[in-house]
Amino acid sequence: YAMLLSLIFLIVLVAAIVGFVFRHEIKTNFESNLELALKDYNVTADRHSEAVDTIQRTLHCCGVQNYSDWERTEYFSQRGIPRSCCKNQNDCSEADLKDPNKAKLKVFVDGCFFLVTSTMESKMSVVAGISFGIACFQLIGIILSCCLSRYITNNQYEMV
């Protein structure tokens, strides 16, 4: 049991170290994937498009760096900026969303990349605290299982 807990502890430790070391690569990868999702955005039930809409609605943001990122997409030439960027859904017409100057007043101007990464970084202390707590319980389990093993081994000789 102590060996199993030690193995799990080492796996979690390695995963945490790898995540910390490669955090900049993770950010870069997220940014490029978000840009790709914007480029391939459409109104069909595509899960990438739904994810973009959900991020924009939830975090009150638009585009990768800002709302003007949508101007470089095929979707913008057909329909303008998506409705998920609108501050007020009732006050956003398709004509407003096709005109970048009018859209600036109707949509969220902040980009999603900065908001997503700053939200993740702000929650990292909570994740680190929970992980540290779990690691402490695992170490306590390892120590107690070793003590129990030693106790069982010592008592075997007394029984005979």
Tab-separated table of C-alpha atoms in Angstrom:
chain	number	residue	atom	x	y	z
A	1	TYR	CA	0.000	0.000	0.000
A	2	ALA	CA	2.864	2.398	0.817
A	3	MET	CA	4.447	1.674	-2.570
A	4	LEU	CA	1.165	2.413	-4.381
A	5	LEU	CA	0.735	5.706	-2.509
A	6	SER	CA	4.371	6.598	-3.218
A	7	LEU	CA	3.869	5.929	-6.923
A	8	ILE	CA	0.741	8.108	-7.034
A	9	PHE	CA	2.550	10.832	-5.076
A	10	LEU	CA	5.464	10.805	-7.536
A	11	ILE	CA	3.130	10.941	-10.548
A	12	VAL	CA	1.289	13.953	-9.126
A	13	LEU	CA	4.589	15.625	-8.241
A	14	VAL	CA	5.980	15.115	-11.753
A	15	ALA	CA	2.726	16.407	-13.318
A	16	ALA	CA	2.877	19.552	-11.161
A	17	ILE	CA	6.523	20.198	-12.048
A	18	VAL	CA	5.891	19.669	-15.767
A	19	GLY	CA	2.868	21.987	-15.636
A	20	PHE	CA	4.914	24.685	-13.906
A	21	VAL	CA	7.908	24.370	-16.237
A	22	PHE	CA	5.817	24.376	-19.429
A	23	ARG	CA	3.262	27.025	-18.381
A	24	HIS	CA	4.461	29.459	-21.058
A	25	GLU	CA	4.118	26.803	-23.761
A	26	ILE	CA	0.621	26.043	-22.486
A	27	LYS	CA	-0.282	29.742	-22.810
A	28	THR	CA	1.144	29.933	-26.335
A	29	ASN	CA	-0.681	26.757	-27.327
A	30	PHE	CA	-3.949	28.094	-25.897
A	31	GLU	CA	-3.537	31.379	-27.788
A	32	SER	CA	-2.893	29.638	-31.109
A	33	ASN	CA	-5.849	27.286	-30.560
A	34	LEU	CA	-8.115	30.225	-29.736
A	35	GLU	CA	-6.978	32.017	-32.909
A	36	LEU	CA	-7.652	28.846	-34.910
A	37	ALA	CA	-11.109	28.521	-33.331
A	38	LEU	CA	-11.893	32.110	-34.365
A	39	LYS	CA	-10.684	31.459	-37.904
A	40	ASP	CA	-12.839	28.338	-38.223
A	41	TYR	CA	-15.814	29.814	-36.336
A	42	ASN	CA	-19.261	29.122	-37.750
A	43	VAL	CA	-22.825	29.030	-36.469
A	44	THR	CA	-23.313	25.283	-36.842
A	45	ALA	CA	-23.223	23.080	-33.743
A	46	ASP	CA	-19.427	22.914	-33.817
A	47	ARG	CA	-18.001	22.382	-30.321
A	48	HIS	CA	-15.112	24.804	-30.954
A	49	SER	CA	-17.566	27.536	-31.921
A	50	GLU	CA	-19.667	26.764	-28.858
A	51	ALA	CA	-16.549	26.980	-26.683
A	52	VAL	CA	-15.668	30.392	-28.149
A	53	ASP	CA	-19.228	31.615	-27.548
A	54	THR	CA	-19.212	30.310	-23.976
A	55	ILE	CA	-15.864	31.961	-23.189
A	56	GLN	CA	-16.991	35.274	-24.686
A	57	ARG	CA	-20.334	35.283	-22.854
A	58	THR	CA	-18.938	34.125	-19.519
A	59	LEU	CA	-15.858	36.347	-19.333
A	60	HIS	CA	-17.420	39.326	-21.174
A	61	CYS	CA	-14.699	39.427	-23.783
A	62	CYS	CA	-14.428	39.336	-27.561
A	63	GLY	CA	-11.733	37.927	-29.843
A	64	VAL	CA	-8.250	36.829	-28.852
A	65	GLN	CA	-6.530	40.178	-28.135
A	66	ASN	CA	-9.610	42.389	-28.745
A	67	TYR	CA	-12.824	42.533	-30.765
A	68	SER	CA	-11.007	43.558	-33.970
A	69	ASP	CA	-9.576	40.025	-34.275
A	70	TRP	CA	-12.929	39.030	-35.781
A	71	GLU	CA	-12.331	41.344	-38.777
A	72	ARG	CA	-9.737	38.882	-40.102
A	73	THR	CA	-12.158	35.943	-40.136
A	74	GLU	CA	-14.397	34.584	-42.850
A	75	TYR	CA	-17.347	34.729	-40.461
A	76	PHE	CA	-16.978	38.525	-40.157
A	77	SER	CA	-17.291	39.034	-43.912
A	78	GLN	CA	-20.580	37.095	-43.870
A	79	ARG	CA	-22.218	38.069	-40.577
A	80	GLY	CA	-19.946	40.421	-38.662
A	81	ILE	CA	-18.914	39.908	-35.063
A	82	PRO	CA	-20.733	37.027	-33.299
A	83	ARG	CA	-23.653	37.857	-31.001
A	84	SER	CA	-21.812	36.246	-28.079
A	85	CYS	CA	-19.658	39.410	-27.972
A	86	CYS	CA	-22.633	41.726	-27.421
A	87	LYS	CA	-22.897	43.598	-24.132
A	88	ASN	CA	-26.681	43.646	-24.465
A	89	GLN	CA	-28.246	40.948	-26.683
A	90	ASN	CA	-31.350	43.090	-27.358
A	91	ASP	CA	-29.316	46.088	-28.536
A	92	CYS	CA	-27.122	44.248	-31.080
A	93	SER	CA	-28.293	44.254	-34.678
A	94	GLU	CA	-26.528	42.427	-37.497
A	95	ALA	CA	-25.820	45.757	-39.221
A	96	ASP	CA	-24.064	47.034	-36.079
A	97	LEU	CA	-22.000	43.864	-35.832
A	98	LYS	CA	-20.821	44.194	-39.463
A	99	ASP	CA	-19.526	47.740	-38.928
A	100	PRO	CA	-16.413	47.745	-36.688
A	101	ASN	CA	-16.930	51.373	-35.626
A	102	LYS	CA	-20.517	50.797	-34.480
A	103	ALA	CA	-19.640	47.390	-33.027
A	104	LYS	CA	-17.012	48.952	-30.763
A	105	LEU	CA	-19.806	50.562	-28.752
A	106	LYS	CA	-21.997	47.428	-28.649
A	107	VAL	CA	-19.533	44.587	-27.963
A	108	PHE	CA	-16.975	43.760	-25.297
A	109	VAL	CA	-13.689	45.293	-26.396
A	110	ASP	CA	-11.305	43.256	-24.203
A	111	GLY	CA	-9.721	40.124	-25.645
A	112	CYS	CA	-10.374	36.690	-24.198
A	113	PHE	CA	-6.779	35.451	-24.076
A	114	PHE	CA	-5.687	37.828	-21.323
A	115	LEU	CA	-8.878	37.266	-19.316
A	116	VAL	CA	-8.657	33.464	-19.537
A	117	THR	CA	-4.986	33.342	-18.569
A	118	SER	CA	-5.381	35.849	-15.735
A	119	THR	CA	-8.404	33.907	-14.415
A	120	MET	CA	-6.421	30.668	-14.542
A	121	GLU	CA	-3.431	32.263	-12.803
A	122	SER	CA	-5.631	33.721	-10.078
A	123	LYS	CA	-7.130	30.279	-9.398
A	124	MET	CA	-3.724	28.558	-9.367
A	125	SER	CA	-3.150	29.371	-5.692
A	126	VAL	CA	-6.367	27.523	-4.811
A	127	VAL	CA	-5.360	24.540	-6.959
A	128	ALA	CA	-1.859	24.547	-5.455
A	129	GLY	CA	-3.285	24.649	-1.923
A	130	ILE	CA	-5.635	21.744	-2.557
A	131	SER	CA	-2.836	19.767	-4.219
A	132	PHE	CA	-0.535	20.430	-1.261
A	133	GLY	CA	-3.242	19.232	1.138
A	134	ILE	CA	-3.760	16.023	-0.842
A	135	ALA	CA	0.008	15.460	-0.962
A	136	CYS	CA	0.218	15.836	2.827
A	137	PHE	CA	-2.525	13.227	3.289
A	138	GLN	CA	-0.685	10.895	0.905
A	139	LEU	CA	2.570	11.307	2.838
A	140	ILE	CA	0.742	10.644	6.122
A	141	GLY	CA	-0.778	7.524	4.527
A	142	ILE	CA	2.653	6.356	3.388
A	143	ILE	CA	4.133	6.853	6.873
A	144	LEU	CA	1.215	5.141	8.630
A	145	SER	CA	1.246	2.183	6.231
A	146	CYS	CA	4.990	1.714	6.848
A	147	CYS	CA	4.388	1.868	10.622
A	148	LEU	CA	1.585	-0.680	10.322
A	149	SER	CA	3.805	-2.962	8.237
A	150	ARG	CA	6.587	-2.742	10.815
A	151	TYR	CA	4.106	-3.390	13.656
A	152	ILE	CA	2.685	-6.469	11.908
A	153	THR	CA	6.200	-7.810	11.211
A	154	ASN	CA	7.314	-7.327	14.843
A	155	ASN	CA	4.172	-8.932	16.283
A	156	GLN	CA	4.481	-12.044	14.090
A	157	TYR	CA	7.415	-13.265	16.139
A	158	GLU	CA	5.515	-12.760	19.410
A	159	MET	CA	2.607	-14.915	18.227
A	160	VAL	CA	4.763	-17.954	17.604
